[in-house]
Coordinates of C-alpha atoms and ligand atoms in Angstrom, one line a residue:
M1 CA 7.4 -41.1 32.2
L2 CA 4.0 -39.9 31.2
L3 CA 5.2 -36.3 31.3
K4 CA 8.2 -37.2 29.0
K5 CA 6.0 -38.9 26.5
N6 CA 3.7 -35.9 26.3
T7 CA 6.7 -33.6 25.8
D8 CA 8.1 -35.8 23.0
N9 CA 4.7 -35.7 21.3
L10 CA 4.6 -32.0 21.6
N11 CA 8.1 -31.7 20.0
L12 CA 7.1 -34.1 17.3
L13 CA 4.0 -32.1 16.7
Q14 CA 5.8 -28.8 16.6
G15 CA 8.5 -30.2 14.4
G16 CA 5.9 -31.7 12.1
K17 CA 4.0 -28.3 11.9
V18 CA 7.2 -26.5 10.9
D19 CA 7.8 -29.1 8.2
L20 CA 4.2 -28.8 7.0
A21 CA 4.5 -25.0 6.8
H22 CA 7.8 -25.4 5.0
E23 CA 6.3 -27.9 2.5
A24 CA 3.4 -25.5 1.9
G25 CA 5.9 -22.7 1.2
I26 CA 4.5 -20.6 4.1
F27 CA 6.3 -17.2 4.7
N28 CA 7.5 -17.0 8.3
E29 CA 10.7 -16.6 10.4
Y30 CA 12.1 -19.9 9.2
S31 CA 11.6 -19.1 5.5
L32 CA 13.3 -15.7 5.3
Q33 CA 16.4 -17.0 3.7
N34 CA 14.4 -18.7 1.0
F35 CA 12.1 -15.8 0.6
N36 CA 15.0 -13.3 0.2
K37 CA 16.5 -15.6 -2.6
M38 CA 13.1 -15.7 -4.3
I39 CA 12.9 -11.9 -4.2
Q40 CA 16.3 -11.6 -5.7
K41 CA 15.3 -13.9 -8.5
G42 CA 12.0 -12.0 -9.0
T43 CA 13.8 -8.7 -9.0
A44 CA 16.3 -10.0 -11.6
L45 CA 13.5 -11.1 -13.8
I46 CA 11.7 -7.8 -13.5
N47 CA 14.9 -6.0 -14.3
K48 CA 15.5 -8.1 -17.4
K49 CA 12.0 -7.6 -18.7
I50 CA 11.8 -3.9 -18.1
R51 CA 15.2 -3.4 -19.7
R52 CA 14.2 -5.4 -22.7
A53 CA 10.7 -4.1 -23.2
K54 CA 11.5 -2.1 -26.4
T55 CA 7.9 -1.9 -27.3
P56 CA 4.8 -1.8 -25.0
F57 CA 3.5 -5.1 -26.4
S58 CA 4.6 -8.1 -28.4
G59 CA 1.6 -7.9 -30.7
I60 CA 0.5 -11.5 -29.9
M61 CA -3.1 -12.6 -30.6
P62 CA -5.2 -14.4 -28.0
Q63 CA -5.4 -17.6 -30.1
E64 CA -1.6 -17.7 -30.4
L65 CA -1.0 -17.2 -26.7
S66 CA -3.7 -19.5 -25.5
K67 CA -2.2 -22.4 -27.3
R68 CA 0.6 -22.3 -24.7
F69 CA -1.8 -23.0 -21.9
H70 CA -3.3 -26.2 -23.4
R71 CA -0.9 -28.8 -22.0
L72 CA -0.3 -27.3 -18.6
D73 CA -0.9 -29.8 -15.8
M74 CA -2.0 -27.7 -12.8
E75 CA -1.8 -30.8 -10.5
R76 CA 2.0 -31.1 -11.0
P77 CA 4.1 -28.1 -9.8
H78 CA 7.6 -27.4 -11.1
D79 CA 10.5 -28.8 -9.2
S80 CA 12.2 -25.4 -8.9
L81 CA 11.3 -21.7 -8.8
D82 CA 13.6 -21.2 -11.8
H83 CA 11.4 -23.5 -14.0
A84 CA 8.3 -21.8 -12.7
L85 CA 9.7 -18.3 -13.5
A86 CA 10.8 -19.5 -17.0
E87 CA 7.3 -20.7 -17.6
L88 CA 5.9 -17.3 -16.4
E89 CA 8.1 -15.5 -18.9
N90 CA 6.8 -17.6 -21.7
L91 CA 3.1 -17.4 -20.6
Y92 CA 2.9 -13.8 -19.3
L93 CA 6.0 -11.5 -19.2
N94 CA 7.2 -11.8 -22.8
D95 CA 3.8 -10.8 -24.0
A96 CA 2.6 -8.5 -21.2
V97 CA 1.3 -5.0 -21.9
Y98 CA 3.8 -2.6 -20.4
F99 CA 2.3 0.7 -19.2
H100 CA 5.6 2.2 -18.3
H101 CA 6.5 2.3 -22.0
P102 CA 6.3 5.8 -23.5
K103 CA 4.4 4.5 -26.5
Y104 CA 1.6 3.0 -24.4
M105 CA -1.2 5.6 -25.0
A106 CA -4.3 3.5 -24.9
H107 CA -6.4 3.3 -21.7
L108 CA -6.4 4.9 -18.3
N109 CA -3.4 2.9 -17.1
T110 CA -0.3 4.5 -15.6
P111 CA 3.3 3.8 -15.0
I112 CA 3.7 3.5 -11.2
T113 CA 6.1 4.9 -8.7
N114 CA 9.0 2.8 -7.6
V115 CA 8.1 3.1 -4.0
S116 CA 4.5 2.0 -4.6
I117 CA 5.9 -1.4 -5.8
L118 CA 7.8 -1.6 -2.5
G119 CA 4.5 -0.8 -0.7
E120 CA 2.8 -3.7 -2.5
L121 CA 5.6 -6.0 -1.3
I122 CA 5.3 -4.9 2.3
Q123 CA 1.6 -5.0 2.4
A124 CA 1.6 -8.5 0.8
A125 CA 4.2 -9.7 3.3
V126 CA 2.3 -8.5 6.4
N127 CA -1.0 -9.3 4.6
T128 CA -2.9 -6.8 6.6
S129 CA -6.7 -6.8 6.1
V130 CA -8.1 -3.3 6.8
D131 CA -11.6 -4.4 7.7
T132 CA -11.2 -4.2 11.4
W133 CA -8.8 -2.6 13.9
D134 CA -7.9 -6.1 15.3
Q135 CA -6.6 -7.2 11.9
S136 CA -4.8 -4.0 10.9
A137 CA -4.0 -1.6 13.8
G138 CA -1.8 1.1 12.2
G139 CA -3.0 0.0 8.7
T140 CA -6.4 1.4 9.7
L141 CA -4.9 4.7 10.9
I142 CA -2.8 5.1 7.7
E143 CA -5.9 4.5 5.5
Q144 CA -7.9 7.0 7.6
K145 CA -5.2 9.6 7.5
L146 CA -5.1 9.3 3.6
I147 CA -8.9 9.6 3.6
D148 CA -8.7 12.8 5.7
W149 CA -5.9 14.2 3.5
T150 CA -7.9 13.6 0.3
M151 CA -11.0 15.1 1.9
E152 CA -9.0 18.3 2.6
K153 CA -8.0 18.3 -1.1
I154 CA -11.6 17.9 -2.2
G155 CA -12.6 20.7 0.2
Y156 CA -14.7 18.6 2.5
N157 CA -14.9 19.3 6.2
V158 CA -12.8 16.4 7.6
K159 CA -14.9 16.3 10.8
K160 CA -18.1 15.9 8.9
G161 CA -17.2 13.8 5.9
D162 CA -15.7 10.4 5.6
G163 CA -14.5 7.8 3.1
V164 CA -13.0 4.5 2.5
F165 CA -10.6 2.8 0.0
T166 CA -12.4 0.7 -2.7
S167 CA -11.5 -1.7 -5.4
G168 CA -11.9 1.0 -8.1
G169 CA -14.1 3.7 -9.7
T170 CA -16.8 1.1 -10.5
Q171 CA -17.3 0.2 -6.8
S172 CA -17.1 3.9 -5.7
N173 CA -19.7 4.9 -8.2
F174 CA -21.9 2.1 -7.1
M175 CA -21.5 3.2 -3.4
A176 CA -22.5 6.7 -4.4
L177 CA -25.7 5.6 -5.9
L178 CA -26.4 3.2 -3.1
L179 CA -26.1 6.1 -0.6
A180 CA -28.3 8.3 -2.8
R181 CA -31.0 5.6 -3.0
D182 CA -31.0 4.6 0.6
N183 CA -30.7 8.1 2.1
Y184 CA -33.5 9.4 -0.2
C185 CA -35.8 6.6 1.1
I186 CA -35.0 7.3 4.7
E187 CA -35.3 11.1 4.4
Q188 CA -38.1 11.5 1.8
L189 CA -40.2 8.3 2.1
D190 CA -41.1 8.4 5.8
G191 CA -38.0 6.6 7.1
C192 CA -38.3 3.8 4.6
N193 CA -35.2 1.6 5.4
V194 CA -34.1 -0.2 2.2
Q195 CA -31.4 -2.1 4.1
M196 CA -34.1 -3.7 6.3
Q197 CA -37.1 -3.8 4.1
G198 CA -35.8 -3.8 0.5
L199 CA -37.0 -1.5 -2.3
P200 CA -40.2 0.6 -1.9
E201 CA -42.8 0.8 -4.6
E202 CA -41.5 4.3 -5.5
A203 CA -38.2 2.8 -6.6
K204 CA -39.7 2.1 -10.1
R205 CA -39.8 5.8 -10.6
F206 CA -36.2 6.6 -9.4
R207 CA -34.1 8.3 -12.0
I208 CA -30.4 9.0 -12.2
F209 CA -29.1 11.7 -14.6
T210 CA -25.7 11.6 -16.1
S211 CA -24.1 12.8 -19.4
E212 CA -24.2 10.6 -22.5
V213 CA -20.4 10.2 -22.2
S214 CA -20.2 9.2 -18.5
H215 CA -18.7 5.9 -17.4
F216 CA -20.8 2.8 -18.0
S217 CA -20.5 1.9 -14.3
V218 CA -23.3 4.3 -13.7
K219 CA -25.7 2.1 -15.7
K220 CA -24.3 -1.1 -14.2
S221 CA -24.8 0.3 -10.7
A222 CA -28.4 1.3 -11.5
A223 CA -29.0 -2.3 -12.6
L224 CA -27.3 -3.8 -9.5
L225 CA -29.4 -1.5 -7.2
G226 CA -32.6 -2.9 -8.6
L227 CA -33.4 0.2 -10.6
G228 CA -32.4 -1.0 -14.0
F229 CA -30.5 0.6 -16.9
D230 CA -33.6 2.4 -17.9
A231 CA -33.5 4.4 -14.7
V232 CA -30.5 6.2 -16.1
V233 CA -31.4 9.3 -18.1
T234 CA -28.5 10.4 -20.4
I235 CA -28.0 14.1 -20.9
P236 CA -26.6 15.5 -24.1
V237 CA -23.1 17.1 -24.1
D238 CA -21.9 20.3 -25.7
D239 CA -19.1 20.5 -28.3
K240 CA -16.5 20.1 -25.5
F241 CA -18.2 16.8 -24.4
C242 CA -19.3 18.4 -21.1
M243 CA -22.8 17.9 -19.7
D244 CA -25.3 20.5 -21.1
E245 CA -26.7 22.0 -17.9
T246 CA -29.8 23.4 -19.7
A247 CA -30.6 19.9 -21.1
L248 CA -30.1 18.6 -17.5
R249 CA -32.6 21.1 -16.1
E250 CA -35.1 20.3 -18.9
A251 CA -34.7 16.5 -18.4
I252 CA -35.3 16.8 -14.7
N253 CA -38.4 18.9 -15.2
L254 CA -39.7 16.5 -17.8
R255 CA -39.2 13.5 -15.7
K256 CA -40.8 15.2 -12.7
D257 CA -43.8 16.1 -14.9
N258 CA -44.0 12.4 -15.8
G259 CA -44.2 11.4 -12.1
D260 CA -40.6 10.2 -11.9
I261 CA -38.4 10.8 -8.9
P262 CA -35.0 12.4 -9.6
L263 CA -32.6 10.6 -7.3
A264 CA -29.1 11.5 -8.3
V265 CA -27.0 13.4 -10.8
V266 CA -23.6 11.9 -11.7
A267 CA -21.2 14.6 -12.9
T268 CA -17.9 13.4 -14.4
M269 CA -14.7 15.2 -13.6
G270 CA -12.8 13.8 -16.5
T271 CA -14.7 11.6 -18.9
T272 CA -13.1 8.3 -19.9
D273 CA -12.9 9.1 -23.6
F274 CA -12.5 12.9 -23.7
G275 CA -11.3 13.9 -20.3
S276 CA -14.1 16.5 -20.3
I277 CA -15.2 18.0 -17.0
D278 CA -18.9 18.6 -16.4
P279 CA -19.9 22.1 -15.1
I280 CA -20.3 21.1 -11.5
T281 CA -21.0 24.6 -10.1
E282 CA -24.1 24.9 -12.3
I283 CA -25.1 21.3 -11.8
S284 CA -24.8 21.7 -8.1
K285 CA -27.2 24.6 -8.1
I286 CA -29.8 22.5 -9.9
C287 CA -29.2 19.6 -7.5
S288 CA -29.5 21.7 -4.3
K289 CA -32.7 23.4 -5.6
E290 CA -34.2 20.1 -6.5
K291 CA -32.8 18.3 -3.4
I292 CA -31.0 15.7 -5.6
W293 CA -27.9 13.8 -4.6
L294 CA -24.9 15.0 -6.6
H295 CA -22.0 12.6 -7.2
A296 CA -18.7 13.6 -8.7
D297 CA -17.0 10.9 -10.6
A298 CA -13.3 12.1 -10.5
A299 CA -11.9 8.6 -11.2
Y300 CA -9.7 10.2 -13.9
G301 CA -9.7 13.9 -13.0
C302 CA -8.6 13.3 -9.4
G303 CA -5.0 14.0 -10.3
L304 CA -6.1 17.7 -10.4
L305 CA -6.4 17.6 -6.7
V306 CA -2.6 17.8 -6.4
S307 CA -2.0 19.9 -9.5
E308 CA -0.8 23.5 -8.9
K309 CA -1.2 24.4 -12.6
Y310 CA -4.7 23.0 -13.5
G311 CA -6.1 22.2 -10.0
E312 CA -8.7 25.0 -10.2
Q313 CA -10.8 22.9 -12.5
L314 CA -11.8 20.8 -9.4
N315 CA -12.4 23.9 -7.2
A316 CA -16.1 23.3 -7.0
I317 CA -16.0 19.5 -6.5
S318 CA -16.8 20.0 -2.8
Y319 CA -20.3 20.9 -3.8
A320 CA -20.9 17.2 -4.5
D321 CA -22.4 14.9 -1.9
S322 CA -20.0 12.2 -2.8
V323 CA -16.8 11.8 -4.8
T324 CA -14.9 9.0 -6.6
V325 CA -11.1 9.1 -6.6
D326 CA -9.0 6.6 -8.5
Y327 CA -5.4 6.9 -7.3
H328 CA -4.6 4.1 -9.7
K329 CA -5.5 6.3 -12.6
S330 CA -4.0 9.7 -11.9
F331 CA -1.7 9.3 -8.8
F332 CA 0.6 6.7 -10.5
Q333 CA -0.4 3.9 -8.2
P334 CA -0.6 0.1 -8.9
V335 CA -4.1 -1.3 -9.4
A336 CA -6.0 -1.3 -7.1
C337 CA -5.8 2.0 -5.3
S338 CA -9.1 3.9 -5.1
A339 CA -11.4 5.6 -2.7
F340 CA -15.0 6.8 -2.1
F341 CA -15.9 9.9 -0.1
A342 CA -19.1 11.2 1.4
K343 CA -19.5 14.8 2.4
N344 CA -21.7 13.8 5.3
Q345 CA -20.5 10.7 7.2
S346 CA -23.9 9.9 8.6
H347 CA -24.9 9.0 5.0
L348 CA -22.6 6.0 5.1
H349 CA -24.9 4.2 7.6
C350 CA -26.4 2.1 4.9
L351 CA -23.1 0.2 4.5
T352 CA -22.9 -0.8 8.2
Y353 CA -23.6 -4.2 9.6
H354 CA -22.5 -5.2 13.0
A355 CA -21.4 -8.8 13.0
D356 CA -20.7 -10.2 16.5
Y357 CA -17.6 -12.0 15.4
L358 CA -16.1 -9.0 13.7
N359 CA -17.3 -5.5 14.6
P360 CA -19.8 -5.8 17.4
R361 CA -21.8 -2.7 18.2
S362 CA -20.0 -2.5 21.6
E363 CA -16.8 -1.7 19.7
K364 CA -18.5 1.2 17.9
I365 CA -19.6 2.5 21.3
A366 CA -16.0 2.1 22.6
G367 CA -14.8 4.1 19.6
T368 CA -12.8 1.3 17.9
P369 CA -12.1 2.3 14.3
N370 CA -13.4 -0.6 12.2
L371 CA -13.3 0.5 8.6
V372 CA -15.6 -2.4 7.6
C373 CA -18.5 -0.3 8.9
K374 CA -18.3 1.9 5.9
S375 CA -17.2 -0.5 3.2
L376 CA -18.9 -2.9 0.8
Q377 CA -16.1 -5.4 1.2
T378 CA -15.2 -7.4 4.4
T379 CA -11.6 -8.7 3.9
R380 CA -9.9 -5.8 2.2
R381 CA -6.4 -5.2 0.9
F382 CA -4.3 -2.5 2.5
D383 CA -4.1 -0.5 -0.7
A384 CA -3.5 2.7 1.1
L385 CA 0.1 1.6 2.0
K386 CA 1.6 2.2 -1.5
L387 CA 0.0 5.6 -1.8
W388 CA 1.2 6.4 1.7
L389 CA 4.8 5.6 0.8
T390 CA 4.5 7.6 -2.4
L391 CA 3.2 10.7 -0.6
R392 CA 5.8 10.3 2.2
T393 CA 8.7 10.1 -0.2
V394 CA 7.9 11.5 -3.6
G395 CA 5.3 13.9 -2.2
P396 CA 2.0 15.3 -3.6
K397 CA 3.7 18.2 -5.4
S398 CA 5.7 15.9 -7.6
I399 CA 2.7 13.7 -8.4
G400 CA 0.8 16.9 -9.3
K401 CA 3.6 18.0 -11.6
A402 CA 3.7 14.6 -13.3
F403 CA -0.1 14.8 -13.9
D404 CA 0.3 18.4 -15.2
S405 CA 2.9 17.2 -17.7
V406 CA 0.5 14.7 -19.3
I407 CA -2.1 17.4 -19.6
H408 CA 0.5 19.7 -21.2
L409 CA 1.5 16.9 -23.6
A410 CA -2.1 16.4 -24.8
D411 CA -2.4 20.1 -25.5
A412 CA 0.9 20.2 -27.3
V413 CA -0.1 17.2 -29.4
Y414 CA -3.3 19.0 -30.3
S415 CA -1.5 22.2 -31.3
T416 CA 1.1 20.2 -33.3
H417 CA -1.1 17.8 -35.2
S418 CA -4.6 19.3 -35.3
Q419 CA -3.9 21.0 -38.6
D420 CA -2.5 17.8 -40.2
P421 CA -4.6 17.3 -43.4
D422 CA -4.7 13.6 -42.8
L423 CA -6.2 13.8 -39.3
E424 CA -9.4 15.1 -37.8
F425 CA -9.5 16.0 -34.1
I426 CA -12.9 16.4 -32.5
H427 CA -12.0 18.4 -29.4
R428 CA -9.2 20.4 -27.7
P429 CA -8.2 18.3 -24.7
Q430 CA -9.2 19.4 -21.2
L431 CA -7.1 16.7 -19.5
S432 CA -4.9 14.2 -21.2
A433 CA -7.2 12.2 -23.5
L434 CA -7.4 13.1 -27.2
V435 CA -9.9 11.8 -29.7
F436 CA -9.2 12.0 -33.5
R437 CA -9.3 9.9 -36.6
F438 CA -7.4 9.3 -39.8
K439 CA -9.4 11.2 -42.5
P440 CA -7.4 12.6 -45.4
N441 CA -8.7 16.0 -46.5
H442 CA -9.5 14.8 -49.9
F443 CA -11.7 12.0 -48.5
D444 CA -15.4 12.9 -47.9
D445 CA -17.6 11.0 -45.6
H446 CA -21.0 12.2 -46.9
T447 CA -22.3 8.8 -48.0
D448 CA -22.9 5.7 -45.8
Q449 CA -20.3 3.9 -47.9
E450 CA -17.7 6.6 -47.3
K451 CA -18.4 6.6 -43.6
S452 CA -18.2 2.9 -43.4
T453 CA -14.9 3.0 -45.3
L454 CA -13.4 5.4 -42.8
N455 CA -14.7 3.4 -39.9
R456 CA -13.0 0.3 -41.3
V457 CA -9.8 2.1 -42.0
N458 CA -9.6 3.5 -38.5
T459 CA -10.5 0.2 -36.9
T460 CA -7.8 -1.5 -38.9
I461 CA -5.2 1.2 -38.0
R462 CA -5.6 0.4 -34.3
K463 CA -5.4 -3.3 -35.0
S464 CA -2.3 -2.9 -37.1
L465 CA -0.6 -0.9 -34.4
S466 CA -1.5 -3.4 -31.8
R467 CA -0.3 -6.3 -34.0
S468 CA 3.0 -4.6 -34.5
G469 CA 3.2 -3.9 -30.7
E470 CA 5.2 -0.7 -31.5
S471 CA 2.6 1.4 -29.8
L472 CA -0.8 0.9 -28.3
I473 CA -3.7 3.4 -28.7
A474 CA -7.4 3.1 -28.0
S475 CA -10.5 3.7 -30.0
T476 CA -14.1 4.8 -29.4
T477 CA -17.2 5.6 -31.4
V478 CA -18.8 9.1 -31.6
N479 CA -22.0 9.5 -33.5
G480 CA -21.5 6.2 -35.4
C481 CA -18.0 7.1 -36.4
V482 CA -14.9 5.2 -35.3
Y483 CA -12.3 7.4 -33.7
L484 CA -8.8 6.7 -32.4
K485 CA -7.8 7.8 -28.9
F486 CA -4.6 8.8 -27.1
T487 CA -4.7 8.6 -23.3
F488 CA -1.5 10.2 -22.0
L489 CA -0.7 9.2 -18.4
N490 CA 3.0 8.7 -18.7
P491 CA 5.2 11.7 -17.8
A492 CA 8.0 10.0 -19.8
T493 CA 6.1 10.2 -23.1
E494 CA 7.4 13.0 -25.3
L495 CA 6.0 14.9 -28.3
S496 CA 8.6 13.0 -30.4
H497 CA 7.1 9.6 -29.3
V498 CA 3.7 10.9 -30.3
A499 CA 5.0 12.1 -33.7
E500 CA 6.4 8.7 -34.4
V501 CA 3.0 7.1 -33.5
V502 CA 1.2 9.6 -35.7
A503 CA 3.5 8.8 -38.6
E504 CA 2.6 5.1 -38.1
I505 CA -1.1 5.9 -38.0
K506 CA -0.9 7.8 -41.3
K507 CA 1.2 5.1 -42.9
Y508 CA -1.3 2.3 -41.9
G509 CA -4.2 4.7 -42.7
A510 CA -3.0 5.4 -46.3
E511 CA -2.2 1.7 -46.9
N512 CA -5.6 0.5 -45.5
L513 CA -7.6 3.2 -47.3
Q514 CA -6.0 2.2 -50.6
E515 CA -6.6 -1.4 -50.0
I516 CA -10.2 -1.0 -48.9
T517 CA -11.2 1.4 -51.7
K518 CA -9.6 -1.0 -54.2
V519 CA -11.6 -3.9 -52.9
E520 CA -14.8 -1.8 -52.8
C521 CA -14.2 -0.6 -56.3
I522 CA -13.6 -4.2 -57.5
G523 CA -16.7 -5.3 -55.5
S524 CA -18.8 -2.8 -57.6
K525 CA -17.0 -4.0 -60.8
P526 CA -16.9 -7.8 -60.8
E527 CA -15.0 -7.9 -64.1
L528 CA -11.9 -6.4 -62.3
F529 CA -12.0 -9.1 -59.6
N530 CA -9.7 -11.6 -61.3
E531 CA -7.2 -8.9 -62.2
Y532 CA -7.0 -7.7 -58.7
C533 CA -6.7 -11.2 -57.2
Ligands
LIG601 C1 -14.7 8.3 -15.4 C2 -14.5 6.9 -14.9 N1 -15.3 6.5 -13.9 C3 -15.2 5.2 -13.4 C4 -14.3 4.3 -14.0 C5 -14.2 2.9 -13.5 O1 -13.1 2.8 -12.7 P1 -12.4 1.4 -12.4 O2 -11.9 0.8 -13.7 O3 -11.3 1.7 -11.4 O4 -13.5 0.5 -11.8 C6 -13.6 4.7 -15.1 C7 -12.7 3.7 -15.7 O5 -12.1 4.0 -16.7 C8 -13.6 6.0 -15.6 O6 -12.9 6.4 -16.6

């Protein structure tokens, strides 16, 4: 009797658990039918949106879209997935920014491979966390295989180097400077262990050298590492926006004379705005002579690792002590897919913490591969899976060719449009970013007022394009002047798409210039004000 009662309770309990899991919408063997239906609906919605995305953007403004969020009651879910998806269309998909569109030319965002989306689905369904072997098994080995493969491309000795996937270039650059700081302290300051004891007195004098057009994450990292923005010494660039190595040498000497300690040089292999590649061979000579850590930020330029045509531009990257690679920029992968590499695996020790519950020291001794030992993160997405599927189906050669095509496009755009009397280009592209502005030949920018007029015109051009949604471009500032920027990362973008965008830019430019000069002219002659209004 007692036995029967217990069994009933158990059944009840189990039945209740299944019901609870069902109510919470948990994915498991009982939910597969429901899940498959959901996926079909989701796929149908994606198909509809991608098919109908005639422009990369709707042009909506934040204040217009945010109104739709005001009355949402987050405590009351919809009674069907259909309703929730209809809401999602209204709140997100109708006005999303679509990077697969050939007229998206703004930031370092890419269209992604089909199979990488499948990879995202699989990794989400299994929900592997690649911090430890016991949560990931083959996931850990897949990630490590990709780390080793990329190290070979970089030119590192796979047996000596190591790396790990990260959340992006920002995290990888941070890790580089963390390794530079902590290993300097161990090696040069009598075994000073920052991980245990915190920063030494000398840290106030640590200096990081990087070009004036490198990514801002270098400065942010310096601040987070307790060194401060002021620890970053920015080095001038040449007319190609590459770090001036002579200026670097002088800056290092000057800082040393002042009693500062040169800790690291960050060379950029593809700057965010110009795609310029710093002269790493010369920089590495300076670094090895001065015993300074050299980090290569190839967040953007890493596509060259698989390029047959332009790959030689990264030939010397193996001189660097560490490297940042963003597959989500130049390998056509969904965000996030990124990695950090160290030439000498022993330098990664400062990221290791042995937690008894997770990665006890005994497992290290037993040789269990726990990637958490070399990562900043603990729970970590299996971002390697999508890249794995891409490389195992599409293959590295095709990815390299796609990256080559956007470099080729940028060069073709430069050749086609750089003589346009209404445009001023400030560099010939090395990768796929192109900086220029609307500046009609007849319009001088000698005075402050003329400069400010051109700045306003170019700022307005970008806003007008974005408002129309027809195309998206970026902008930046060089020596106080506002410039426009194309970043080409879509192999489907053709010269004819760019010609259409250039025509729009010139149309908006001419209209805005006329408008602004009219207002300025009226501003200086108040008697005309009424007439104009
Ligand atoms: C050269 C460079 N380094 C680092 C980063 C930061 O990368 P993420 O946005 O993946 O953190 C960027 C981003 O644009 C970049 O262009």
